[in-house]
Amino acid sequence: MDNHMNIDVLSRFIEATDVSTFRSIVAKLLLPLIGLRDADYCDGPYDGGKDFSLATMPATGIRIGIQISVEKKWEPKIRNDAVKLKKNFNTNTMYFISSRRIPEGSYEKIKEEIFSQSGITINKYDNQAIASRLIENNKINEVFILMGIEEPVFSKKQQEYLSPKNEAVSSLLLFDENTKDLRQRFFKAIIMAVLSRSQDGLSRQDLFDKIEESFDIEKNQLVQINSNIDSLLQTRKITTYGNMIKLSENEKNKFLGLRKTTELELESLKSEFKIKITSLSEDIDFNTQNLLINNFLDLTIYLSGKSYSTYDNELKKNEKYKIIQEIISSRFGINKASKIFRELSEFFAASAFTKHIACAKLYDAFLNTKSSHLINALGGTESLNVYIDSSVFIPVVCGLLFEKVGNRSSQSAASLYNLIKTHKFNAIVPYDYMEEVASHIIEACRDYKHIIEEDIDLSHSGNAFVSHYSNYKKKNPDINFEEYVMVFNIRLKDISPDMPDSTFFSIRDKVTRELSSIASRYSFSTEKLTVDYLDKKIEAYKDFICNAGIERPDVLIRHDARVIEYLSGYYIPSKIVKLLCTWDKVHSMKNPDGKDGYYVMHPVAVIDYFSLAKGDGDSSVSHLLDFAMMQEEADLELSSKIWDIIARIENENLSDGQIFISAKKFKEQYMEKHANDERMAGSQVEKEWLAWRK
């Protein structure tokens, strides 16, 4: 697992130290931890500095060169020192200890070159390796002292964020073990994290109670906790004294180190936020800063939890969001509130501590999952097929063929494709959904060709091709829609509202073949799904959406029913985990907990689970970024949706200048009239437009 997220802050602190402080950290803390405690040292005479020492191991007499460096250009430094070591001391082992980050690939290449040329073996410790050792051995307080940093002090509210959950997740990511079952590893990490908070140990019952208090765990999962206690006793990671259970000394040091690191992350967040908010406004007092921090963290926890669904924009009623908005609006003005909220969301989403608590919340969902398969697949230890529907594939393919644009679907599509590109799962577009993609672009040509080049904003249209083109054209004004759709093997002149069905299907099939060919170039496969008893499945699915009060065309019902039957049936080997990635909330309603043999996730959840929950330090909290973009886009989305409905009703009529002008006036009037409505009903827009036209 990539564990950068858990050591990133301490690594940055190490990199920022001056040479004297770094030398003290290495000499007093690191060298004893890497087996050089008892060596005899003398300064190397060849460079006249204190950054080189020669250590003689007392048991063997072997001499080892130790080079300490804070230089950014580490490559020439390591080469030159290796040559001098061989020439002056005729020894073949050197430790190169750097306060910088040294990429593994670059280092391995140089290490091999030096060994082949001079026979010297280089052992490297960069800031991440040093941070990992210091955390594992609970040396964070000593680091604070050497760096002159006061131990952090947190409010009662902020203490709530520093729960054993953080250490449990950090342990899972940082200290890898030879087991493929991530869920069982997490249970073990939970047990040890809770025990690390108790100086004298806990009885088994008290341990159960503390775990229930700190983790969102169902009582039926305590059986798993019990068996993992026994497993940890066998490996001696925990021990018993009478009826008390205690953490072994080595494990206790690890978990205490993780706890101190998390505290450092929170303190860094507070310091960095002060700089950030002051750059936006100097009129934000200390208490207001803390209030914003606490509410952004609470908002992140909520967004990362199971109770929030990104399918529905219902969070404007959320207390934490309302508090943030009120503070921002009062300090920056209502007109700037949306922009400031997004900017601060981006800041928090990239923060190590925010990622840490979001990750802990994501892992909460794993605790009560009855199957380990999804968890292990997300962890890369089991095969995973991700089936992608049209709502997800369109922004992905548009971003690949042209470029990603600024809206939330395009941003998440780009992140999702980056996961596919690194071969973390098999990405499959069912053929039925590829037909839907083709139909969408035909509809874009049919309904929008008379208005898409006009001076109206369709950047948040419900038609994803229209939305992407409208955004893309803002930065690429020389392109026109006819050229845009030719990329998909479609001619704008061939599309008309009155074309016969046979023409529509012929064009759709041609475009579907082209899209499938394009998809294959970018590591997507297109599969025709064959299932039994499809008619019965269609009727059952039709009943489900009817009972849910949802209207849907028969062709889409047929497509969804086929995919659902295929994923829930026995058409795929049982060892492969199946995940449907979609923006369509109906699929989540149909199979919310994965009990039908497959799982449903929207792209934002897939991104966070695959990156954040695996400790990727370069990723941000996608749930928070997506929510911020959702709020910023709300008004623009309403405008585009009104045009969607008018375009569907009028299509060719919009070539008439008078009707087009009338439509623009209607849109402005409708938005003003319904400015305070929480939801927009398409039927209401249609009714009012038809009345307006008369």
mmCIF file of N, CA and C in Angstrom, residues 6-59:
data_model
loop_
_atom_site.group_PDB
_atom_site.id
_atom_site.type_symbol
_atom_site.label_atom_id
_atom_site.label_comp_id
_atom_site.label_asym_id
_atom_site.label_seq_id
_atom_site.Cartn_x
_atom_site.Cartn_y
_atom_site.Cartn_z
ATOM 1 N N ASN A 6 0.305 9.057 5.663
ATOM 2 C CA ASN A 6 0.484 8.971 7.098
ATOM 3 C C ASN A 6 1.798 9.561 7.589
ATOM 4 N N ILE A 7 2.745 9.805 6.696
ATOM 5 C CA ILE A 7 4.035 10.333 7.124
ATOM 6 C C ILE A 7 4.362 11.660 6.450
ATOM 7 N N ASP A 8 3.417 12.178 5.685
ATOM 8 C CA ASP A 8 3.684 13.348 4.855
ATOM 9 C C ASP A 8 4.057 14.573 5.685
ATOM 10 N N VAL A 9 3.298 14.847 6.755
ATOM 11 C CA VAL A 9 3.539 16.060 7.543
ATOM 12 C C VAL A 9 4.894 15.997 8.236
ATOM 13 N N LEU A 10 5.198 14.873 8.895
ATOM 14 C CA LEU A 10 6.490 14.750 9.574
ATOM 15 C C LEU A 10 7.635 14.820 8.563
ATOM 16 N N SER A 11 7.446 14.249 7.386
ATOM 17 C CA SER A 11 8.474 14.323 6.333
ATOM 18 C C SER A 11 8.761 15.773 5.958
ATOM 19 N N ARG A 12 7.693 16.575 5.851
ATOM 20 C CA ARG A 12 7.876 17.989 5.499
ATOM 21 C C ARG A 12 8.606 18.746 6.605
ATOM 22 N N PHE A 13 8.301 18.426 7.855
ATOM 23 C CA PHE A 13 9.005 19.060 8.972
ATOM 24 C C PHE A 13 10.494 18.717 8.931
ATOM 25 N N ILE A 14 10.803 17.459 8.635
ATOM 26 C CA ILE A 14 12.208 17.036 8.551
ATOM 27 C C ILE A 14 12.918 17.779 7.421
ATOM 28 N N GLU A 15 12.247 17.906 6.285
ATOM 29 C CA GLU A 15 12.855 18.594 5.142
ATOM 30 C C GLU A 15 13.131 20.062 5.447
ATOM 31 N N ALA A 16 12.303 20.659 6.305
ATOM 32 C CA ALA A 16 12.440 22.091 6.599
ATOM 33 C C ALA A 16 13.519 22.389 7.646
ATOM 34 N N THR A 17 14.100 21.360 8.277
ATOM 35 C CA THR A 17 15.092 21.604 9.329
ATOM 36 C C THR A 17 16.398 22.139 8.747
ATOM 37 N N ASP A 18 17.124 22.896 9.574
ATOM 38 C CA ASP A 18 18.460 23.323 9.152
ATOM 39 C C ASP A 18 19.436 22.171 9.364
ATOM 40 N N VAL A 19 20.654 22.339 8.879
ATOM 41 C CA VAL A 19 21.609 21.237 8.894
ATOM 42 C C VAL A 19 21.968 20.807 10.314
ATOM 43 N N SER A 20 22.048 21.768 11.242
ATOM 44 C CA SER A 20 22.408 21.436 12.619
ATOM 45 C C SER A 20 21.321 20.596 13.286
ATOM 46 N N THR A 21 20.059 21.003 13.119
ATOM 47 C CA THR A 21 18.945 20.258 13.714
ATOM 48 C C THR A 21 18.832 18.878 13.088
ATOM 49 N N PHE A 22 18.986 18.820 11.768
ATOM 50 C CA PHE A 22 18.881 17.527 11.093
ATOM 51 C C PHE A 22 19.981 16.583 11.566
ATOM 52 N N ARG A 23 21.180 17.125 11.742
ATOM 53 C CA ARG A 23 22.294 16.303 12.225
ATOM 54 C C ARG A 23 21.981 15.735 13.614
ATOM 55 N N SER A 24 21.345 16.541 14.460
ATOM 56 C CA SER A 24 20.980 16.081 15.808
ATOM 57 C C SER A 24 19.927 14.976 15.751
ATOM 58 N N ILE A 25 18.939 15.145 14.870
ATOM 59 C CA ILE A 25 17.891 14.119 14.724
ATOM 60 C C ILE A 25 18.510 12.796 14.289
ATOM 61 N N VAL A 26 19.430 12.876 13.336
ATOM 62 C CA VAL A 26 20.064 11.657 12.828
ATOM 63 C C VAL A 26 20.918 11.005 13.909
ATOM 64 N N ALA A 27 21.780 11.805 14.552
ATOM 65 C CA ALA A 27 22.730 11.243 15.519
ATOM 66 C C ALA A 27 22.040 10.717 16.775
ATOM 67 N N LYS A 28 21.063 11.483 17.293
ATOM 68 C CA LYS A 28 20.461 11.122 18.575
ATOM 69 C C LYS A 28 19.284 10.160 18.454
ATOM 70 N N LEU A 29 18.588 10.194 17.307
ATOM 71 C CA LEU A 29 17.370 9.391 17.192
ATOM 72 C C LEU A 29 17.463 8.297 16.134
ATOM 73 N N LEU A 30 17.906 8.654 14.926
ATOM 74 C CA LEU A 30 17.838 7.680 13.834
ATOM 75 C C LEU A 30 18.909 6.602 13.930
ATOM 76 N N LEU A 31 20.173 6.993 14.087
ATOM 77 C CA LEU A 31 21.258 6.007 14.040
ATOM 78 C C LEU A 31 21.086 4.882 15.061
ATOM 79 N N PRO A 32 20.682 5.177 16.303
ATOM 80 C CA PRO A 32 20.441 4.066 17.237
ATOM 81 C C PRO A 32 19.322 3.124 16.785
ATOM 82 N N LEU A 33 18.355 3.668 16.009
ATOM 83 C CA LEU A 33 17.221 2.845 15.576
ATOM 84 C C LEU A 33 17.569 1.933 14.407
ATOM 85 N N ILE A 34 18.647 2.237 13.685
ATOM 86 C CA ILE A 34 18.976 1.429 12.505
ATOM 87 C C ILE A 34 20.206 0.554 12.742
ATOM 88 N N GLY A 35 20.483 0.289 14.026
ATOM 89 C CA GLY A 35 21.534 -0.677 14.351
ATOM 90 C C GLY A 35 22.914 -0.103 14.490
ATOM 91 N N LEU A 36 23.035 1.226 14.579
ATOM 92 C CA LEU A 36 24.354 1.847 14.687
ATOM 93 C C LEU A 36 24.548 2.517 16.047
ATOM 94 N N ARG A 37 23.849 1.997 17.048
ATOM 95 C CA ARG A 37 23.917 2.583 18.389
ATOM 96 C C ARG A 37 25.314 2.465 19.000
ATOM 97 N N ASP A 38 25.956 1.298 18.836
ATOM 98 C CA ASP A 38 27.217 1.025 19.539
ATOM 99 C C ASP A 38 28.461 1.277 18.696
ATOM 100 N N ALA A 39 28.276 1.858 17.510
ATOM 101 C CA ALA A 39 29.437 2.070 16.640
ATOM 102 C C ALA A 39 30.349 3.162 17.200
ATOM 103 N N ASP A 40 31.651 3.042 16.880
ATOM 104 C CA ASP A 40 32.614 4.090 17.230
ATOM 105 C C ASP A 40 32.711 5.054 16.049
ATOM 106 N N TYR A 41 32.604 6.363 16.328
ATOM 107 C CA TYR A 41 32.548 7.353 15.256
ATOM 108 C C TYR A 41 33.789 8.231 15.247
ATOM 109 N N CYS A 42 34.156 8.641 14.057
ATOM 110 C CA CYS A 42 35.119 9.731 13.908
ATOM 111 C C CYS A 42 34.704 10.536 12.687
ATOM 112 N N ASP A 43 34.900 11.859 12.736
ATOM 113 C CA ASP A 43 34.540 12.682 11.585
ATOM 114 C C ASP A 43 35.471 12.382 10.428
ATOM 115 N N GLY A 44 34.913 12.391 9.239
ATOM 116 C CA GLY A 44 35.719 12.134 8.052
ATOM 117 C C GLY A 44 36.587 13.332 7.725
ATOM 118 N N PRO A 45 37.869 13.132 7.488
ATOM 119 C CA PRO A 45 38.769 14.265 7.263
ATOM 120 C C PRO A 45 38.726 14.822 5.848
ATOM 121 N N TYR A 46 38.060 14.102 4.913
ATOM 122 C CA TYR A 46 38.270 14.510 3.525
ATOM 123 C C TYR A 46 37.498 15.746 3.111
ATOM 124 N N ASP A 47 36.412 16.107 3.836
ATOM 125 C CA ASP A 47 35.681 17.293 3.391
ATOM 126 C C ASP A 47 35.646 18.386 4.449
ATOM 127 N N GLY A 48 36.297 18.129 5.594
ATOM 128 C CA GLY A 48 36.414 19.169 6.603
ATOM 129 C C GLY A 48 35.106 19.546 7.254
ATOM 130 N N GLY A 49 34.049 18.766 7.053
ATOM 131 C CA GLY A 49 32.751 19.120 7.618
ATOM 132 C C GLY A 49 32.277 18.076 8.596
ATOM 133 N N LYS A 50 31.120 18.373 9.211
ATOM 134 C CA LYS A 50 30.560 17.458 10.196
ATOM 135 C C LYS A 50 29.433 16.612 9.617
ATOM 136 N N ASP A 51 29.258 16.675 8.293
ATOM 137 C CA ASP A 51 28.170 15.907 7.699
ATOM 138 C C ASP A 51 28.616 14.505 7.303
ATOM 139 N N PHE A 52 29.869 14.152 7.588
ATOM 140 C CA PHE A 52 30.344 12.803 7.294
ATOM 141 C C PHE A 52 30.964 12.196 8.544
ATOM 142 N N SER A 53 30.615 10.930 8.790
ATOM 143 C CA SER A 53 31.233 10.192 9.895
ATOM 144 C C SER A 53 31.626 8.816 9.404
ATOM 145 N N LEU A 54 32.637 8.271 10.052
ATOM 146 C CA LEU A 54 33.050 6.900 9.770
ATOM 147 C C LEU A 54 32.759 6.087 11.019
ATOM 148 N N ALA A 55 31.908 5.079 10.874
ATOM 149 C CA ALA A 55 31.522 4.252 12.017
ATOM 150 C C ALA A 55 32.192 2.894 11.908
ATOM 151 N N THR A 56 32.718 2.418 13.030
ATOM 152 C CA THR A 56 33.308 1.080 13.082
ATOM 153 C C THR A 56 32.449 0.203 13.976
ATOM 154 N N MET A 57 31.934 -0.885 13.423
ATOM 155 C CA MET A 57 31.079 -1.777 14.193
ATOM 156 C C MET A 57 31.954 -2.611 15.122
ATOM 157 N N PRO A 58 31.719 -2.559 16.440
ATOM 158 C CA PRO A 58 32.620 -3.211 17.399
ATOM 159 C C PRO A 58 32.681 -4.728 17.256
ATOM 160 N N ALA A 59 31.591 -5.349 16.881
ATOM 161 C CA ALA A 59 31.577 -6.816 16.819
ATOM 162 C C ALA A 59 32.353 -7.346 15.623
#
